[in-house]
PDB file of C-alpha atoms and ligand atoms in Angstrom:
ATOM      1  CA  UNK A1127     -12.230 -27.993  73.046  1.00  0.00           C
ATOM      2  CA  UNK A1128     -13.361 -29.087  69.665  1.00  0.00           C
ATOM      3  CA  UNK A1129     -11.713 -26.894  66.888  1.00  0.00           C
ATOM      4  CA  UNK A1130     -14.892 -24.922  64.316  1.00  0.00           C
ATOM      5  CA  UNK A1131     -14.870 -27.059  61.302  1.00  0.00           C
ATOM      6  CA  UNK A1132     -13.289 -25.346  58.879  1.00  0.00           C
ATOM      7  CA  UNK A1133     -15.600 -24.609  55.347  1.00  0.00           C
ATOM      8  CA  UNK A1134     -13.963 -25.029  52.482  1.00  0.00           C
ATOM      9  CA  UNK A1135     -14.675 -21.815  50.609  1.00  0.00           C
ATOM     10  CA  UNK A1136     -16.511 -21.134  47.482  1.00  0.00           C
ATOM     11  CA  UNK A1137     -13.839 -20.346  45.419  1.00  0.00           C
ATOM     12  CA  UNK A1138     -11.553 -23.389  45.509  1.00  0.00           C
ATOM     13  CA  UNK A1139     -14.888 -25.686  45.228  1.00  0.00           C
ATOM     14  CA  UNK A1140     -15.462 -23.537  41.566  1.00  0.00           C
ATOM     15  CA  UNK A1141     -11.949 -24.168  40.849  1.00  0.00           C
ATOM     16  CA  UNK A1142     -12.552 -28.271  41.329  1.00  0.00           C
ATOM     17  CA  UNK A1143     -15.390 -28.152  39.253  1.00  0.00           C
ATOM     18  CA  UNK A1144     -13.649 -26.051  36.023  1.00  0.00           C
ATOM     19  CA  UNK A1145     -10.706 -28.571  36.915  1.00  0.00           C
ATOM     20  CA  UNK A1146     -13.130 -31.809  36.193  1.00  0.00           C
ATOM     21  CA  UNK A1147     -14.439 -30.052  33.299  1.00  0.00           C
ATOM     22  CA  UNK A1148     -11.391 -28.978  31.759  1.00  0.00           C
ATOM     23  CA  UNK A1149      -9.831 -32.651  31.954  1.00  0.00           C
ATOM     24  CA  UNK A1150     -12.881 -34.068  30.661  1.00  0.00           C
ATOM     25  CA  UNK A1151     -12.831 -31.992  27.231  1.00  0.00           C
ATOM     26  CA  UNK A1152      -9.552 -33.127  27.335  1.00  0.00           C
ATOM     27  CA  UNK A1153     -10.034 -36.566  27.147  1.00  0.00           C
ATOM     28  CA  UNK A1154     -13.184 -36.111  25.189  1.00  0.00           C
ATOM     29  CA  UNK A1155     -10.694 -34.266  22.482  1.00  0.00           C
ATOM     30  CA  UNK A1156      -7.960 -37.030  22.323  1.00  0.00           C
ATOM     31  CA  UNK A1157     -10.641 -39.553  21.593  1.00  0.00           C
ATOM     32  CA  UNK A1158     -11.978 -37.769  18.547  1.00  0.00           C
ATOM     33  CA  UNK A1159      -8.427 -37.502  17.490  1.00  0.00           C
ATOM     34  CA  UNK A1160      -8.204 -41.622  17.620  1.00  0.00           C
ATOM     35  CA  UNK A1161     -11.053 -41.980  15.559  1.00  0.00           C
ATOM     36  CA  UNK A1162     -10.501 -39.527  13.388  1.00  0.00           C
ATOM     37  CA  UNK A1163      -6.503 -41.305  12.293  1.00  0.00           C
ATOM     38  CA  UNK A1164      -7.779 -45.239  12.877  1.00  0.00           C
ATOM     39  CA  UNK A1165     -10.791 -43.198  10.599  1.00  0.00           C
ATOM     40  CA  UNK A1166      -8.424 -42.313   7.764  1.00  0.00           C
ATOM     41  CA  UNK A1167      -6.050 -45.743   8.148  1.00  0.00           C
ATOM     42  CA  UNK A1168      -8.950 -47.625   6.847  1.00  0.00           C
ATOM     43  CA  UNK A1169     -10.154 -45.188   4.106  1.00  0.00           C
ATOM     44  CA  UNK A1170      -6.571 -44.829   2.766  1.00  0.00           C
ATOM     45  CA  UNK A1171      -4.409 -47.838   3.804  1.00  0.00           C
ATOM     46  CA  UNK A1172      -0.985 -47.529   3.779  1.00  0.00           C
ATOM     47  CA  UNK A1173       0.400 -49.422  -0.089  1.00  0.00           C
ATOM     48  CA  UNK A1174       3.411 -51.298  -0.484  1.00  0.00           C
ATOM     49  CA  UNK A1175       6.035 -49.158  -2.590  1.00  0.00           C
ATOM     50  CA  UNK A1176       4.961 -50.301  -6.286  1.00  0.00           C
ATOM     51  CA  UNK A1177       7.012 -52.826  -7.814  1.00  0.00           C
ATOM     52  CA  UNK A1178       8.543 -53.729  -5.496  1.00  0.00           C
ATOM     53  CA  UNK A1179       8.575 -57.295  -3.544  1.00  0.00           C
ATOM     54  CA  UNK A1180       7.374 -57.310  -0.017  1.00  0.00           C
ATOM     55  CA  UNK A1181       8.747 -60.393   2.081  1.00  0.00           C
ATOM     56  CA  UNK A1182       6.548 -60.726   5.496  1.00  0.00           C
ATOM     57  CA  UNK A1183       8.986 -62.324   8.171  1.00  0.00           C
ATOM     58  CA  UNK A1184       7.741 -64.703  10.493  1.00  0.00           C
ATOM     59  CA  UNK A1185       9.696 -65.494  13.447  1.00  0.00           C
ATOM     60  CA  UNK A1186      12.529 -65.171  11.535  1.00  0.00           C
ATOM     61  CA  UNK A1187      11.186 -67.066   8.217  1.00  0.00           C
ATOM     62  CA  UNK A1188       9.854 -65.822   5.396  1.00  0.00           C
ATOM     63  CA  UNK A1189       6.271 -66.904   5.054  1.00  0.00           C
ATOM     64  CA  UNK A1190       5.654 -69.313   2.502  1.00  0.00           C
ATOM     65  CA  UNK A1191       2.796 -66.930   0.844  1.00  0.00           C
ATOM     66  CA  UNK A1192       5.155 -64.041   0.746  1.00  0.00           C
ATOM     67  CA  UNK A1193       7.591 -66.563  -0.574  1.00  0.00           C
ATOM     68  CA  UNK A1194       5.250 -67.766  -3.516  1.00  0.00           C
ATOM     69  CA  UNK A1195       4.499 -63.901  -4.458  1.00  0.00           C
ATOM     70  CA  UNK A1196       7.876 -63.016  -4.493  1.00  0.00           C
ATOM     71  CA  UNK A1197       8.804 -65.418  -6.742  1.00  0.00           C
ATOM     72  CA  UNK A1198       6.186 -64.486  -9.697  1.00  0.00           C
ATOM     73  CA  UNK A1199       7.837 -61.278  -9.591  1.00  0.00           C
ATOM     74  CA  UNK A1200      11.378 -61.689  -8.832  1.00  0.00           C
ATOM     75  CA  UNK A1201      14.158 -61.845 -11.119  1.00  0.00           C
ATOM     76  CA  UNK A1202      15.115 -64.833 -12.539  1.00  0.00           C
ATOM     77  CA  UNK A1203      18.460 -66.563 -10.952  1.00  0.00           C
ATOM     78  CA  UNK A1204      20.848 -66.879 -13.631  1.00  0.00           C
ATOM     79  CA  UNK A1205      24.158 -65.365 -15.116  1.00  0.00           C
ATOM     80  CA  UNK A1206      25.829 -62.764 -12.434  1.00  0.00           C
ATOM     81  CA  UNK A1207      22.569 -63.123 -10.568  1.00  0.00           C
ATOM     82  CA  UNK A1208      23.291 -67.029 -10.103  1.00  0.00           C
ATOM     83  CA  UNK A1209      21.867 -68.280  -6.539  1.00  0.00           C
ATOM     84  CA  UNK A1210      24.516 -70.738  -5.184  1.00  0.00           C
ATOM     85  CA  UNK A1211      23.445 -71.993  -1.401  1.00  0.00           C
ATOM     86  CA  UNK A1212      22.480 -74.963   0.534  1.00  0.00           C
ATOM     87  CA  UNK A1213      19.638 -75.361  -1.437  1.00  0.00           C
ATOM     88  CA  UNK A1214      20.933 -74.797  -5.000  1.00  0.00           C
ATOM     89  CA  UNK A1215      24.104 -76.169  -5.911  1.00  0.00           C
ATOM     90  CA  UNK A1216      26.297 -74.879  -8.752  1.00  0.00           C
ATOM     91  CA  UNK A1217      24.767 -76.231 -11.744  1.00  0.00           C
ATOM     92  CA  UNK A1218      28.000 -76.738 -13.911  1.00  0.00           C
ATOM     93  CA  UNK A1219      31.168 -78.050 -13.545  1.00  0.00           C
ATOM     94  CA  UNK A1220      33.251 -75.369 -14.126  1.00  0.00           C
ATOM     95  CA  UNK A1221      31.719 -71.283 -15.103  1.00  0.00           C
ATOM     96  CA  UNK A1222      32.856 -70.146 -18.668  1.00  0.00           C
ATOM     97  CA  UNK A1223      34.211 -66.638 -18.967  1.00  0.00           C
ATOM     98  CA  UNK A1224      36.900 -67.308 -16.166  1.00  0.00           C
ATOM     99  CA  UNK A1225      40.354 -65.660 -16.160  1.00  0.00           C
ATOM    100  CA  UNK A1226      43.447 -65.167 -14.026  1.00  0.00           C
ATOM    101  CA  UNK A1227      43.312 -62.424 -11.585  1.00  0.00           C
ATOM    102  CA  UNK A1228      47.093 -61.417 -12.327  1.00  0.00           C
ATOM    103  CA  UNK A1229      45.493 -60.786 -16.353  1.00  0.00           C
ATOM    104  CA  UNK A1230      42.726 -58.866 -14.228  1.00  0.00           C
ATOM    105  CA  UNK A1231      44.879 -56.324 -11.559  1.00  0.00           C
ATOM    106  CA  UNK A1232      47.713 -54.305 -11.145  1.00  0.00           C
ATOM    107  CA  UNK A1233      49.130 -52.313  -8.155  1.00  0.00           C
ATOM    108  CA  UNK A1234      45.683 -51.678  -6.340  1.00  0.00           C
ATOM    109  CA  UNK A1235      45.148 -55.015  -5.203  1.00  0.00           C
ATOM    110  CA  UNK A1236      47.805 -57.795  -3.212  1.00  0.00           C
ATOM    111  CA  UNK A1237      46.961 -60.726  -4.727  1.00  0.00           C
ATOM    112  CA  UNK A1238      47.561 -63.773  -3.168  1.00  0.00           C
ATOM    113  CA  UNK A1239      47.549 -66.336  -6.121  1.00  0.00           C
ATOM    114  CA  UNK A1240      47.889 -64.118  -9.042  1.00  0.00           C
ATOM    115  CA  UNK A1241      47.462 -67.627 -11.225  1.00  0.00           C
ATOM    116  CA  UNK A1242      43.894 -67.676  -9.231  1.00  0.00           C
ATOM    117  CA  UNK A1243      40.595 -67.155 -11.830  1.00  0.00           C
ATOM    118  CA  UNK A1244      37.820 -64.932 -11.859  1.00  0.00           C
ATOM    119  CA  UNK A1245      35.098 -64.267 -13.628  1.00  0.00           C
ATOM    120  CA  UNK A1246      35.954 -61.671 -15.890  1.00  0.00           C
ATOM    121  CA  UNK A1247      33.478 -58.934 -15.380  1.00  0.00           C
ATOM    122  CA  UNK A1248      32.915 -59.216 -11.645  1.00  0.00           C
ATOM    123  CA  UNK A1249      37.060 -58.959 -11.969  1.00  0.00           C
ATOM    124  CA  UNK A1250      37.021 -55.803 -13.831  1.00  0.00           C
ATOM    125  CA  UNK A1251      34.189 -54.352 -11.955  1.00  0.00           C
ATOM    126  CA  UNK A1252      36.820 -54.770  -8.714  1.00  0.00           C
ATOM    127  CA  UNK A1253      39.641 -53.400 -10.086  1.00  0.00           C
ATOM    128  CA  UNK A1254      37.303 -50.364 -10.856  1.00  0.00           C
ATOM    129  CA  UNK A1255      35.913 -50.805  -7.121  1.00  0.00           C
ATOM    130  CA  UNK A1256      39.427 -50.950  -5.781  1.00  0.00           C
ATOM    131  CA  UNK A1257      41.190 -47.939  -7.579  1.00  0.00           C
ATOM    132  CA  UNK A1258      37.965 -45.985  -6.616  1.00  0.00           C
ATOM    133  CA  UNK A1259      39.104 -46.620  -2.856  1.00  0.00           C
ATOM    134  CA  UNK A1260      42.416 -45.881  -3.450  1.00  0.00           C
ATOM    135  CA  UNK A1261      41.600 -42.725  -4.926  1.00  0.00           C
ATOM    136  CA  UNK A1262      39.803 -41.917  -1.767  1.00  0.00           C
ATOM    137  CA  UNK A1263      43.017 -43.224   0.729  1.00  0.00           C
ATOM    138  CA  UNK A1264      41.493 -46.324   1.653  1.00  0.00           C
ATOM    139  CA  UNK A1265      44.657 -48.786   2.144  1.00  0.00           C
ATOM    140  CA  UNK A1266      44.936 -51.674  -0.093  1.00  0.00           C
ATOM    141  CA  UNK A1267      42.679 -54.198  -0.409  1.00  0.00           C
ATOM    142  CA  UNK A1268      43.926 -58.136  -0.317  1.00  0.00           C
ATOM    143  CA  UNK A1269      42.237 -60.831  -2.094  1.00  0.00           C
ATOM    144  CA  UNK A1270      42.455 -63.803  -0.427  1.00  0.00           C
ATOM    145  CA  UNK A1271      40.416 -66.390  -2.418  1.00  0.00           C
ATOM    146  CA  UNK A1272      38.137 -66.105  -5.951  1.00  0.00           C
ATOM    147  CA  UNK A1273      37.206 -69.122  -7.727  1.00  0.00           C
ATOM    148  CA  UNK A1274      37.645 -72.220  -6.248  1.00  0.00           C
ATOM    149  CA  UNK A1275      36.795 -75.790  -8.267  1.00  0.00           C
ATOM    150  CA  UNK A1276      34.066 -78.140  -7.228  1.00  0.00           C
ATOM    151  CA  UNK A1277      36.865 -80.633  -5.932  1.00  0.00           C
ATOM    152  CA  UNK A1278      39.196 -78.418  -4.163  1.00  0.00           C
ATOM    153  CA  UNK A1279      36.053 -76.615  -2.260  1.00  0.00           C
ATOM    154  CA  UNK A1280      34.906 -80.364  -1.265  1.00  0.00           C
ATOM    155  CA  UNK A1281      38.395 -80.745   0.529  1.00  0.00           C
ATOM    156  CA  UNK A1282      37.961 -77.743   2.158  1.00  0.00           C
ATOM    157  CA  UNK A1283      34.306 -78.967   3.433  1.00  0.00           C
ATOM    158  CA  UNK A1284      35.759 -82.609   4.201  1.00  0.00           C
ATOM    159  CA  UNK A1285      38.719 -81.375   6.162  1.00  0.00           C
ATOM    160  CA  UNK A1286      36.194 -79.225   8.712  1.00  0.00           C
ATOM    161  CA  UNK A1287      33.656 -82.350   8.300  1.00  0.00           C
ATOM    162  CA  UNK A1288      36.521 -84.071  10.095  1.00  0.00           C
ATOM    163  CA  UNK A1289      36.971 -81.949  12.832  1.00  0.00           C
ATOM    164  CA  UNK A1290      33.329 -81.770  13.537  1.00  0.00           C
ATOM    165  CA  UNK A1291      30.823 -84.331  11.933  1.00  0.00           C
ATOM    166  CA  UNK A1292      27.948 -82.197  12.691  1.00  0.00           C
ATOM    167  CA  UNK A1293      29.210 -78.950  11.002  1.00  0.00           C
ATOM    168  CA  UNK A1294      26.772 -78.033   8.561  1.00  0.00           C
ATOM    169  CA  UNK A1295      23.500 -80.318   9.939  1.00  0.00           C
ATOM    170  CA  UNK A1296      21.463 -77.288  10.829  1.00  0.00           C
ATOM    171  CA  UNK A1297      23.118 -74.432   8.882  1.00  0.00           C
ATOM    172  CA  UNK A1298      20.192 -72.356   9.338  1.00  0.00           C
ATOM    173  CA  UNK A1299      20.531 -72.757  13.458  1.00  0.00           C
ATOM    174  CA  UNK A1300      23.887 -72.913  13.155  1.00  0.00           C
ATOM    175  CA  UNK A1301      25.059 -71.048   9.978  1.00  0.00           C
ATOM    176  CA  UNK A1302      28.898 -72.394   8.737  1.00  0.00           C
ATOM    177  CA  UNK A1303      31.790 -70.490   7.388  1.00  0.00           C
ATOM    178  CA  UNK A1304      33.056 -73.271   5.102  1.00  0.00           C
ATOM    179  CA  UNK A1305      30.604 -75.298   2.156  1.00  0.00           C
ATOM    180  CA  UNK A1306      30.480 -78.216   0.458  1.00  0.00           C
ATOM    181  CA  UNK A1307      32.387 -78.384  -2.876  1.00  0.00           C
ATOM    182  CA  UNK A1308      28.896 -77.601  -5.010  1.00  0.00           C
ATOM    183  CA  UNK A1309      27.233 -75.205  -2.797  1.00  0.00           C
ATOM    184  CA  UNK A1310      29.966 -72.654  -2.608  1.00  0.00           C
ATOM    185  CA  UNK A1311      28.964 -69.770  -4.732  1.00  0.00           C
ATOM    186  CA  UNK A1312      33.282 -69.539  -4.796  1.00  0.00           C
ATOM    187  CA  UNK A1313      32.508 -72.250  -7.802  1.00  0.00           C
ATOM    188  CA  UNK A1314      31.110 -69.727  -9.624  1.00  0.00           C
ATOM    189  CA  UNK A1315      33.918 -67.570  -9.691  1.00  0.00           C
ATOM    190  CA  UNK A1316      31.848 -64.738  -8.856  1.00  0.00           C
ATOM    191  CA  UNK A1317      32.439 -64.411  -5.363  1.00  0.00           C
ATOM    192  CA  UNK A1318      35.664 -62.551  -4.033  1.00  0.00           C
ATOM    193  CA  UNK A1319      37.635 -62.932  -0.461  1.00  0.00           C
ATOM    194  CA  UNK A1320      38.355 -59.381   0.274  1.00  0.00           C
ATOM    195  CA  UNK A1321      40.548 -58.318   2.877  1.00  0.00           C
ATOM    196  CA  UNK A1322      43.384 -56.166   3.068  1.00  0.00           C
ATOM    197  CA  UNK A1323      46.946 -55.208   3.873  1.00  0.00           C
ATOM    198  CA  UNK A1324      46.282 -53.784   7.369  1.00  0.00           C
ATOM    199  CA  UNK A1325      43.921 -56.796   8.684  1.00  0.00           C
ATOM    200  CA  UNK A1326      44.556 -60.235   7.049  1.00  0.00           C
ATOM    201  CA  UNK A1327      42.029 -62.113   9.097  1.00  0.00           C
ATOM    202  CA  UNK A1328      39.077 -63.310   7.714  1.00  0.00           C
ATOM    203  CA  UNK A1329      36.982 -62.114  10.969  1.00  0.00           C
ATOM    204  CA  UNK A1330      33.985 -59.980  12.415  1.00  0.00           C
ATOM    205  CA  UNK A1331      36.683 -57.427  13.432  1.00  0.00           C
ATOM    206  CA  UNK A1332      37.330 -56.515   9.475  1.00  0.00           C
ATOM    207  CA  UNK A1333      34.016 -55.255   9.250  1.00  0.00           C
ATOM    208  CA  UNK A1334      35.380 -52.132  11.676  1.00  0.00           C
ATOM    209  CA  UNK A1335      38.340 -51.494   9.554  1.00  0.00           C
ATOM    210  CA  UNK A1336      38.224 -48.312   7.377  1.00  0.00           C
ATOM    211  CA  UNK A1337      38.556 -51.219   3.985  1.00  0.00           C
ATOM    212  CA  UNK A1338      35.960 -53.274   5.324  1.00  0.00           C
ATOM    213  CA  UNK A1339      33.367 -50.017   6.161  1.00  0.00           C
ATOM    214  CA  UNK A1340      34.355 -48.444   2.829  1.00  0.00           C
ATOM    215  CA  UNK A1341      33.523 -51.924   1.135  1.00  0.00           C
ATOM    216  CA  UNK A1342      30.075 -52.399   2.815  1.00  0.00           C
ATOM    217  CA  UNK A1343      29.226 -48.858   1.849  1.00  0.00           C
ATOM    218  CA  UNK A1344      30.489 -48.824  -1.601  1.00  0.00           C
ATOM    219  CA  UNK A1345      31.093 -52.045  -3.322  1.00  0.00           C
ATOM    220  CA  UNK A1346      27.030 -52.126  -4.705  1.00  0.00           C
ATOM    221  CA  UNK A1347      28.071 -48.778  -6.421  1.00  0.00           C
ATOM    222  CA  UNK A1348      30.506 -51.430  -8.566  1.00  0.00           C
ATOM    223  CA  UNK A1349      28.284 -54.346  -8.719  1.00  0.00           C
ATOM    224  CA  UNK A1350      29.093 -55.942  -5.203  1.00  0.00           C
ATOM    225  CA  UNK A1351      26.705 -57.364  -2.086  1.00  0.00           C
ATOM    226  CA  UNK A1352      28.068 -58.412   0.801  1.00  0.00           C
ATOM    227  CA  UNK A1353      26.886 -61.899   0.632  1.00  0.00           C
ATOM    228  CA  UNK A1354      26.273 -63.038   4.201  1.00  0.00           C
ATOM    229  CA  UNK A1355      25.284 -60.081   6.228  1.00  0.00           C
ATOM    230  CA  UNK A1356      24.467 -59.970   9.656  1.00  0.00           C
ATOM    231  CA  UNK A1357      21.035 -60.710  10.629  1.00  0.00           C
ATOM    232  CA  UNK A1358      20.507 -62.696   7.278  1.00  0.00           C
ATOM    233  CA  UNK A1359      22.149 -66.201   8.697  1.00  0.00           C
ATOM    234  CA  UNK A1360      18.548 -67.808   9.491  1.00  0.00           C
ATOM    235  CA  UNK A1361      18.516 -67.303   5.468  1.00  0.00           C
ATOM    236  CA  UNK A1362      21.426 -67.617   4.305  1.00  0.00           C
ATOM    237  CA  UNK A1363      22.761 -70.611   6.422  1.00  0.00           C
ATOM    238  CA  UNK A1364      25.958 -68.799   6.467  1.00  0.00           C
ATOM    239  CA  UNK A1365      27.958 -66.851   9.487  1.00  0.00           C
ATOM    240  CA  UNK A1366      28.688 -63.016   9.014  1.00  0.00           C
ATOM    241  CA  UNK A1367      31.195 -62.589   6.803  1.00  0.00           C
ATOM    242  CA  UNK A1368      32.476 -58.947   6.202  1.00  0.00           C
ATOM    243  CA  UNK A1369      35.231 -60.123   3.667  1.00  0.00           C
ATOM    244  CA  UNK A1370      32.740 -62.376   1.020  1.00  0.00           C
ATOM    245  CA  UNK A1371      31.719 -60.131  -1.362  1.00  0.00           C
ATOM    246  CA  UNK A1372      29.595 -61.425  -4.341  1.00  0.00           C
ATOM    247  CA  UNK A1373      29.576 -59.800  -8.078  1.00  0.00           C
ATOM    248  CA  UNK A1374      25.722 -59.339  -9.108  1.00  0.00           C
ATOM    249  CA  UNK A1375      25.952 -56.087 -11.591  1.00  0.00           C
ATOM    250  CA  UNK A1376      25.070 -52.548 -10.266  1.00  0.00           C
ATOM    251  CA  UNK A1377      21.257 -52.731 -10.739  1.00  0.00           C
ATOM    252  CA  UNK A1378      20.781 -55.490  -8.496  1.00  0.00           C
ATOM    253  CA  UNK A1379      23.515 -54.733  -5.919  1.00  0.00           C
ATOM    254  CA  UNK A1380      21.768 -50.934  -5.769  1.00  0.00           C
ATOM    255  CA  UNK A1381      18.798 -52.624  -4.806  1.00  0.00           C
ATOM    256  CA  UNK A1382      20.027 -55.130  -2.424  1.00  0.00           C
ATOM    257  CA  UNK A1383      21.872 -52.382  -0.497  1.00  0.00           C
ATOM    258  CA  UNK A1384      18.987 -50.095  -0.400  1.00  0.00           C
ATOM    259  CA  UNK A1385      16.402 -52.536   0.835  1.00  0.00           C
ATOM    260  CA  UNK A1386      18.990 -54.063   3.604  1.00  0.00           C
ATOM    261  CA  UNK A1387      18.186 -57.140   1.969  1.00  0.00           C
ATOM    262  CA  UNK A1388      19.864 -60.545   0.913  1.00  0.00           C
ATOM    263  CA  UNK A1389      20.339 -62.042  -2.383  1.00  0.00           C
ATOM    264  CA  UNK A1390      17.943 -65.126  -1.437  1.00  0.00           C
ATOM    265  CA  UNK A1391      15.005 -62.657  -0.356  1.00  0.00           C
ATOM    266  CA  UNK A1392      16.150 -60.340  -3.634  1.00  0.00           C
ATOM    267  CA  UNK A1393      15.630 -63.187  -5.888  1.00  0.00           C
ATOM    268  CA  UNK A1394      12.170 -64.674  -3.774  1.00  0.00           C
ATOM    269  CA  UNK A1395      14.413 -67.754  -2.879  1.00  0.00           C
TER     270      UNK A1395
HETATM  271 ZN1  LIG B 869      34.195 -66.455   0.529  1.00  0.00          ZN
END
């Protein structure tokens, strides 16, 4: 026996229809609210922050057109804002206004060769940096290296040359720790070593200590950059280095910290 089709009845068939035409307003509604924002993205485009410099990356690169623009605008690389790297190498023999770092610190700092130079005012701006973080119980920092001569950098560079005769062919593929004797911004005496009494070792690791977090967070309040940040090494040409810290004054270090940048892209290198 064949079972009475069964009818579907009126009322669910309405409900399909107001269904179809519900969804369809729907639909009709969220693509008037496309047009309307791509509408208003065209009659107001979005503006770079005024003056500042806008670097486009490219796989990594900086275009050479945002390159070229940065430049006209960028500040020139001289005095504390010196750019010493793998394509600029220190343009003097030896930097006037150097002095010893035990002239330079007291108590807040271990130094480890107090007969070591510095330049004077990135030296004063860390002993101001350094008392700052010991007034906050931060343990004390160490400084391991400051200025280093053209000569006694070169041995340093010759001495890991010999180890590995490659090191340093591609530093932008494979960014170094250690430079040759004129492109070592340590020649400037400028750049400080900082690491401290509870971790020694020039490593990644430092960066997690309460010294090396306090540093990254507050050494452009005294004039400071981190010099080789992570990310940056396609730049740079340099490995992460949470101890290297680089004296540019506080205006430019501000900056630099804000933007996440490095000094290369700061100065339209
Ligand atoms: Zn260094």
């Amino acid at each position: 026996m064949q079972e009475p089709k069964t009818q579907v009845p009126r009322e669910k068939w309405t409900d399909r229809v107001n269904l179809t035409a519900l969804l369809t307003r729907i639909l009709l509604g969220l693509l008037l609210t496309g047009a309307v924002l791509l509408g208003i993205h065209f009659l107001f485009p979005p503006r770079a922050e005024e003056g500042r410099t806008v670097i486009v990356s490219q796989g990594g690169t900086v275009s050479p057109a945002a390159a070229a623009m940065a430049r006209q605008t960028a500040p020139r690389a001289e005095g504390t804002l010196l750019l010493v790297n793998w394509e600029n190498p220190v343009p003097f023999d030896r930097p006037e206004g150097l002095v010893t770092q035990a002239e330079i610190f007291g108590d807040e700092v271990v130094l480890v060769n107090g007969e070591g130079s510095v330049n004077r005012e990135a030296g004063e701006a860390a002993k101001r940096m350094f008392l700052a973080a010991r007034a906050e119980g931060i343990g004390r920092y160490k400084i391991s290296s400051a200025y280093r001569s053209i000569a006694y950098q070169e041995k340093l560079w010759q001495a890991r040359r010999r180890q590995d005769p490659c090191y340093g062919d591609d530093p932008y593929t494979n960014p170094v720790k250690a430079m040759p004797g004129c492109m070592s911004e340590h020649t400037t005496g400028l750049a400080l070593d900082i690491l401290s009494e509870n971790h020694e070792t020039a490593n990644d690791a430092y960066g997690e200590t309460p010294e090396g977090r306090w540093l990254a967070e507050n050494a452009h309040r005294y004039g400071f950059i981190l010099r080789y940040p992570e990310g940056k090494e396609h730049i740079t040409g340099v490995i992460y280095e949470p101890w290297h810290y680089r004296y540019v004054g506080v205006e430019a270090a501000t900056e630099i910290w804000e933007r996440g940048i490095c000094l290369e892209e700061y100065l339209g290198a």
